[in-house]
Amino acid sequence: MAADLDLFGLAQMVAQNAGGMVSIEDPQSHVLAYSASDQAADQLRVLSILGREGPRDYLQVLRKWGVFDRLRGTDDVIDIPAHEELDIKRRLVVSIREQVEGSAPRVLGSIWLQQGDRPFKPDAAEILRGASAIAARLISRSLDAPSTEALLIQRLFGTGAGTADVPAVASALNLPLTGPAAVVGFAVAPGVKSPAAFGNMLRLRASSFRGDSVTTILGDRVYVLLPQYRSAHAVTAWTRQLVEQLEAKFELRAAIACPIPDLAHVAGARSEVDRVLDSTAATYPRGRVTTLAESRTAVLLGEILDLVGTRPELHDPRLRKLLDYDRKHSANLCESVETYLREHGDVRNAATALQVHPNTLRYRIRRVEDILGMDLTDPADRLLLELQLALHRRSPE
């Protein structure tokens, strides 16, 4: 299929190769494209093109003849004989269908070939079948392609190559270029279907909260821009309320970046939101709505562990000895030292959490020190062990 071919070009190509005059219509009989007409065009064709849709009287006749039922049920070429009383000339028609895996084909429209002064060419039906496949790709691509406004919003959020011309985008979207703004990102929990349904719902909710809000879906996340918001507290309260209201339908987390001085910082704010959502996934459902400022420790620690995780030479092999000991002896030294470190070395609190006697825990900590060759009274050893244990918890083992 030529990259520059559109429906009008396809209609003309079919007319030239099949003989006759072509119109391409959507499922509601609205004319999408047509080839050039000549004096042999009948009233049905003339009125359809002038009105951009088939006349009701003619459509009722075609419906009575069962043409539309046959189009919905088959991808065969249908031969419709001429009807002199209605001034309808002979036609060939084929449905435009998109094959959808696991479900019935989606009907995208139909291609109509009206006979002119000369008969159809012998391979007209074959040409129509081929044209149907091409039209399906063209129409499907146009249905799935984002609108110009959607593309501008995505550019504002930092998608695509290069840097967006923010003043031009703001002007096109009728958004204030300066003034404090907020970006809110929403992540659905793993296993939830495509966020498109949530994105459409959120667009309505955001527009109700602020009429000048813009919403976009990027990957499996939904982002909302709130230009010139009046109160950071109001933005947070709205986000929390929204997450609570939609909790039954969607498992959500949200992150807020504000204040943003102007629209040139929207893409950077989205990156900050992603950092928060990436680094706080493990804490779900606690802290379902947060900001970078509130989650900076989790964000930075998560990114540090990501970096260490990609560097095998920074993985302490001594931890493997402790893990192997636990497996071999059905012990729980790893859990014991994690709890001990979490309680900042307070043996009594850690022992209470583990439901063991303090002397038992002291014995276990000494055993850990022997296995690791570490001194857990040394702050550096404690810090290193905590990082290695945190890295181990993130591993898929």
mmCIF file with all atom_site columns, N, CA and C in Angstrom, residues 183-219:
data_model
loop_
_atom_site.group_PDB
_atom_site.id
_atom_site.type_symbol
_atom_site.label_atom_id
_atom_site.label_alt_id
_atom_site.label_comp_id
_atom_site.label_asym_id
_atom_site.label_entity_id
_atom_site.label_seq_id
_atom_site.pdbx_PDB_ins_code
_atom_site.Cartn_x
_atom_site.Cartn_y
_atom_site.Cartn_z
_atom_site.occupancy
_atom_site.B_iso_or_equiv
_atom_site.pdbx_formal_charge
_atom_site.auth_seq_id
_atom_site.auth_comp_id
_atom_site.auth_asym_id
_atom_site.auth_atom_id
_atom_site.pdbx_PDB_model_num
ATOM 1   N N  . VAL A 1 183 ? 0.995   19.036 37.814 1.00 0.00 ? 183 VAL A N  1
ATOM 2   C CA . VAL A 1 183 ? 0.882   17.815 37.012 1.00 0.00 ? 183 VAL A CA 1
ATOM 3   C C  . VAL A 1 183 ? 0.593   16.662 37.967 1.00 0.00 ? 183 VAL A C  1
ATOM 4   N N  . VAL A 1 184 ? -0.444  15.908 37.662 1.00 0.00 ? 184 VAL A N  1
ATOM 5   C CA . VAL A 1 184 ? -0.813  14.749 38.475 1.00 0.00 ? 184 VAL A CA 1
ATOM 6   C C  . VAL A 1 184 ? -0.735  13.515 37.581 1.00 0.00 ? 184 VAL A C  1
ATOM 7   N N  . GLY A 1 185 ? 0.005   12.519 38.047 1.00 0.00 ? 185 GLY A N  1
ATOM 8   C CA . GLY A 1 185 ? 0.106   11.269 37.304 1.00 0.00 ? 185 GLY A CA 1
ATOM 9   C C  . GLY A 1 185 ? -0.599  10.150 38.037 1.00 0.00 ? 185 GLY A C  1
ATOM 10  N N  . PHE A 1 186 ? -1.298  9.296  37.296 1.00 0.00 ? 186 PHE A N  1
ATOM 11  C CA . PHE A 1 186 ? -2.043  8.181  37.881 1.00 0.00 ? 186 PHE A CA 1
ATOM 12  C C  . PHE A 1 186 ? -1.509  6.879  37.283 1.00 0.00 ? 186 PHE A C  1
ATOM 13  N N  . ALA A 1 187 ? -1.243  5.905  38.128 1.00 0.00 ? 187 ALA A N  1
ATOM 14  C CA . ALA A 1 187 ? -0.794  4.582  37.690 1.00 0.00 ? 187 ALA A CA 1
ATOM 15  C C  . ALA A 1 187 ? -1.806  3.550  38.161 1.00 0.00 ? 187 ALA A C  1
ATOM 16  N N  . VAL A 1 188 ? -2.246  2.695  37.245 1.00 0.00 ? 188 VAL A N  1
ATOM 17  C CA . VAL A 1 188 ? -3.149  1.614  37.626 1.00 0.00 ? 188 VAL A CA 1
ATOM 18  C C  . VAL A 1 188 ? -2.306  0.443  38.102 1.00 0.00 ? 188 VAL A C  1
ATOM 19  N N  . ALA A 1 189 ? -2.857  -0.337 38.996 1.00 0.00 ? 189 ALA A N  1
ATOM 20  C CA . ALA A 1 189 ? -2.135  -1.481 39.558 1.00 0.00 ? 189 ALA A CA 1
ATOM 21  C C  . ALA A 1 189 ? -1.895  -2.528 38.480 1.00 0.00 ? 189 ALA A C  1
ATOM 22  N N  . PRO A 1 190 ? -0.836  -3.328 38.610 1.00 0.00 ? 190 PRO A N  1
ATOM 23  C CA . PRO A 1 190 ? -0.572  -4.392 37.634 1.00 0.00 ? 190 PRO A CA 1
ATOM 24  C C  . PRO A 1 190 ? -1.762  -5.340 37.529 1.00 0.00 ? 190 PRO A C  1
ATOM 25  N N  . GLY A 1 191 ? -2.048  -5.781 36.310 1.00 0.00 ? 191 GLY A N  1
ATOM 26  C CA . GLY A 1 191 ? -3.159  -6.701 36.089 1.00 0.00 ? 191 GLY A CA 1
ATOM 27  C C  . GLY A 1 191 ? -4.433  -6.014 35.668 1.00 0.00 ? 191 GLY A C  1
ATOM 28  N N  . VAL A 1 192 ? -4.521  -4.686 35.886 1.00 0.00 ? 192 VAL A N  1
ATOM 29  C CA . VAL A 1 192 ? -5.702  -3.952 35.462 1.00 0.00 ? 192 VAL A CA 1
ATOM 30  C C  . VAL A 1 192 ? -5.623  -3.744 33.960 1.00 0.00 ? 192 VAL A C  1
ATOM 31  N N  . LYS A 1 193 ? -6.747  -3.849 33.284 1.00 0.00 ? 193 LYS A N  1
ATOM 32  C CA . LYS A 1 193 ? -6.766  -3.720 31.841 1.00 0.00 ? 193 LYS A CA 1
ATOM 33  C C  . LYS A 1 193 ? -6.317  -2.324 31.420 1.00 0.00 ? 193 LYS A C  1
ATOM 34  N N  . SER A 1 194 ? -6.254  -2.097 30.120 1.00 0.00 ? 194 SER A N  1
ATOM 35  C CA . SER A 1 194 ? -5.795  -0.836 29.554 1.00 0.00 ? 194 SER A CA 1
ATOM 36  C C  . SER A 1 194 ? -6.402  0.351  30.288 1.00 0.00 ? 194 SER A C  1
ATOM 37  N N  . PRO A 1 195 ? -5.580  1.377  30.558 1.00 0.00 ? 195 PRO A N  1
ATOM 38  C CA . PRO A 1 195 ? -6.093  2.530  31.297 1.00 0.00 ? 195 PRO A CA 1
ATOM 39  C C  . PRO A 1 195 ? -6.956  3.455  30.456 1.00 0.00 ? 195 PRO A C  1
ATOM 40  N N  . ALA A 1 196 ? -7.281  3.066  29.223 1.00 0.00 ? 196 ALA A N  1
ATOM 41  C CA . ALA A 1 196 ? -8.057  3.953  28.353 1.00 0.00 ? 196 ALA A CA 1
ATOM 42  C C  . ALA A 1 196 ? -9.402  4.309  28.982 1.00 0.00 ? 196 ALA A C  1
ATOM 43  N N  . ALA A 1 197 ? -10.092 3.303  29.548 1.00 0.00 ? 197 ALA A N  1
ATOM 44  C CA . ALA A 1 197 ? -11.400 3.574  30.171 1.00 0.00 ? 197 ALA A CA 1
ATOM 45  C C  . ALA A 1 197 ? -11.249 4.541  31.323 1.00 0.00 ? 197 ALA A C  1
ATOM 46  N N  . PHE A 1 198 ? -10.207 4.330  32.135 1.00 0.00 ? 198 PHE A N  1
ATOM 47  C CA . PHE A 1 198 ? -9.970  5.243  33.239 1.00 0.00 ? 198 PHE A CA 1
ATOM 48  C C  . PHE A 1 198 ? -9.581  6.628  32.730 1.00 0.00 ? 198 PHE A C  1
ATOM 49  N N  . GLY A 1 199 ? -8.779  6.665  31.659 1.00 0.00 ? 199 GLY A N  1
ATOM 50  C CA . GLY A 1 199 ? -8.368  7.946  31.102 1.00 0.00 ? 199 GLY A CA 1
ATOM 51  C C  . GLY A 1 199 ? -9.552  8.773  30.652 1.00 0.00 ? 199 GLY A C  1
ATOM 52  N N  . ASN A 1 200 ? -10.530 8.137  30.010 1.00 0.00 ? 200 ASN A N  1
ATOM 53  C CA . ASN A 1 200 ? -11.722 8.856  29.561 1.00 0.00 ? 200 ASN A CA 1
ATOM 54  C C  . ASN A 1 200 ? -12.537 9.343  30.756 1.00 0.00 ? 200 ASN A C  1
ATOM 55  N N  . MET A 1 201 ? -12.648 8.505  31.773 1.00 0.00 ? 201 MET A N  1
ATOM 56  C CA . MET A 1 201 ? -13.383 8.911  32.973 1.00 0.00 ? 201 MET A CA 1
ATOM 57  C C  . MET A 1 201 ? -12.672 10.060 33.676 1.00 0.00 ? 201 MET A C  1
ATOM 58  N N  . LEU A 1 202 ? -11.347 9.953  33.748 1.00 0.00 ? 202 LEU A N  1
ATOM 59  C CA . LEU A 1 202 ? -10.574 10.985 34.433 1.00 0.00 ? 202 LEU A CA 1
ATOM 60  C C  . LEU A 1 202 ? -10.658 12.317 33.702 1.00 0.00 ? 202 LEU A C  1
ATOM 61  N N  . ARG A 1 203 ? -10.702 12.270 32.378 1.00 0.00 ? 203 ARG A N  1
ATOM 62  C CA . ARG A 1 203 ? -10.812 13.505 31.602 1.00 0.00 ? 203 ARG A CA 1
ATOM 63  C C  . ARG A 1 203 ? -12.076 14.267 31.994 1.00 0.00 ? 203 ARG A C  1
ATOM 64  N N  . LEU A 1 204 ? -13.162 13.541 32.206 1.00 0.00 ? 204 LEU A N  1
ATOM 65  C CA . LEU A 1 204 ? -14.411 14.187 32.630 1.00 0.00 ? 204 LEU A CA 1
ATOM 66  C C  . LEU A 1 204 ? -14.277 14.765 34.031 1.00 0.00 ? 204 LEU A C  1
ATOM 67  N N  . ARG A 1 205 ? -13.682 13.990 34.945 1.00 0.00 ? 205 ARG A N  1
ATOM 68  C CA . ARG A 1 205 ? -13.541 14.456 36.326 1.00 0.00 ? 205 ARG A CA 1
ATOM 69  C C  . ARG A 1 205 ? -12.617 15.676 36.403 1.00 0.00 ? 205 ARG A C  1
ATOM 70  N N  . ALA A 1 206 ? -11.518 15.623 35.652 1.00 0.00 ? 206 ALA A N  1
ATOM 71  C CA . ALA A 1 206 ? -10.570 16.738 35.683 1.00 0.00 ? 206 ALA A CA 1
ATOM 72  C C  . ALA A 1 206 ? -11.196 18.003 35.100 1.00 0.00 ? 206 ALA A C  1
ATOM 73  N N  . SER A 1 207 ? -11.975 17.854 34.021 1.00 0.00 ? 207 SER A N  1
ATOM 74  C CA . SER A 1 207 ? -12.625 19.014 33.416 1.00 0.00 ? 207 SER A CA 1
ATOM 75  C C  . SER A 1 207 ? -13.672 19.598 34.344 1.00 0.00 ? 207 SER A C  1
ATOM 76  N N  . SER A 1 208 ? -14.292 18.764 35.148 1.00 0.00 ? 208 SER A N  1
ATOM 77  C CA . SER A 1 208 ? -15.245 19.249 36.133 1.00 0.00 ? 208 SER A CA 1
ATOM 78  C C  . SER A 1 208 ? -14.533 20.028 37.230 1.00 0.00 ? 208 SER A C  1
ATOM 79  N N  . PHE A 1 209 ? -13.349 19.569 37.620 1.00 0.00 ? 209 PHE A N  1
ATOM 80  C CA . PHE A 1 209 ? -12.564 20.250 38.660 1.00 0.00 ? 209 PHE A CA 1
ATOM 81  C C  . PHE A 1 209 ? -12.007 21.568 38.141 1.00 0.00 ? 209 PHE A C  1
ATOM 82  N N  . ARG A 1 210 ? -11.448 21.531 36.938 1.00 0.00 ? 210 ARG A N  1
ATOM 83  C CA . ARG A 1 210 ? -10.954 22.739 36.280 1.00 0.00 ? 210 ARG A CA 1
ATOM 84  C C  . ARG A 1 210 ? -11.252 22.639 34.796 1.00 0.00 ? 210 ARG A C  1
ATOM 85  N N  . GLY A 1 211 ? -11.993 23.589 34.277 1.00 0.00 ? 211 GLY A N  1
ATOM 86  C CA . GLY A 1 211 ? -12.398 23.537 32.879 1.00 0.00 ? 211 GLY A CA 1
ATOM 87  C C  . GLY A 1 211 ? -11.253 23.616 31.906 1.00 0.00 ? 211 GLY A C  1
ATOM 88  N N  . ASP A 1 212 ? -10.098 24.179 32.334 1.00 0.00 ? 212 ASP A N  1
ATOM 89  C CA . ASP A 1 212 ? -8.962  24.307 31.428 1.00 0.00 ? 212 ASP A CA 1
ATOM 90  C C  . ASP A 1 212 ? -7.949  23.179 31.591 1.00 0.00 ? 212 ASP A C  1
ATOM 91  N N  . SER A 1 213 ? -8.313  22.132 32.315 1.00 0.00 ? 213 SER A N  1
ATOM 92  C CA . SER A 1 213 ? -7.389  21.000 32.499 1.00 0.00 ? 213 SER A CA 1
ATOM 93  C C  . SER A 1 213 ? -7.218  20.244 31.185 1.00 0.00 ? 213 SER A C  1
ATOM 94  N N  . VAL A 1 214 ? -6.068  19.590 31.044 1.00 0.00 ? 214 VAL A N  1
ATOM 95  C CA . VAL A 1 214 ? -5.836  18.727 29.882 1.00 0.00 ? 214 VAL A CA 1
ATOM 96  C C  . VAL A 1 214 ? -5.360  17.375 30.397 1.00 0.00 ? 214 VAL A C  1
ATOM 97  N N  . THR A 1 215 ? -5.758  16.323 29.705 1.00 0.00 ? 215 THR A N  1
ATOM 98  C CA . THR A 1 215 ? -5.459  14.951 30.126 1.00 0.00 ? 215 THR A CA 1
ATOM 99  C C  . THR A 1 215 ? -4.865  14.189 28.960 1.00 0.00 ? 215 THR A C  1
ATOM 100 N N  . THR A 1 216 ? -3.911  13.318 29.256 1.00 0.00 ? 216 THR A N  1
ATOM 101 C CA . THR A 1 216 ? -3.333  12.476 28.218 1.00 0.00 ? 216 THR A CA 1
ATOM 102 C C  . THR A 1 216 ? -3.008  11.111 28.784 1.00 0.00 ? 216 THR A C  1
ATOM 103 N N  . ILE A 1 217 ? -3.023  10.106 27.927 1.00 0.00 ? 217 ILE A N  1
ATOM 104 C CA . ILE A 1 217 ? -2.660  8.736  28.297 1.00 0.00 ? 217 ILE A CA 1
ATOM 105 C C  . ILE A 1 217 ? -1.349  8.408  27.602 1.00 0.00 ? 217 ILE A C  1
ATOM 106 N N  . LEU A 1 218 ? -0.335  8.088  28.382 1.00 0.00 ? 218 LEU A N  1
ATOM 107 C CA . LEU A 1 218 ? 0.971   7.721  27.849 1.00 0.00 ? 218 LEU A CA 1
ATOM 108 C C  . LEU A 1 218 ? 1.350   6.362  28.415 1.00 0.00 ? 218 LEU A C  1
ATOM 109 N N  . GLY A 1 219 ? 1.367   5.354  27.552 1.00 0.00 ? 219 GLY A N  1
ATOM 110 C CA . GLY A 1 219 ? 1.651   4.006  28.028 1.00 0.00 ? 219 GLY A CA 1
ATOM 111 C C  . GLY A 1 219 ? 0.536   3.539  28.942 1.00 0.00 ? 219 GLY A C  1
#
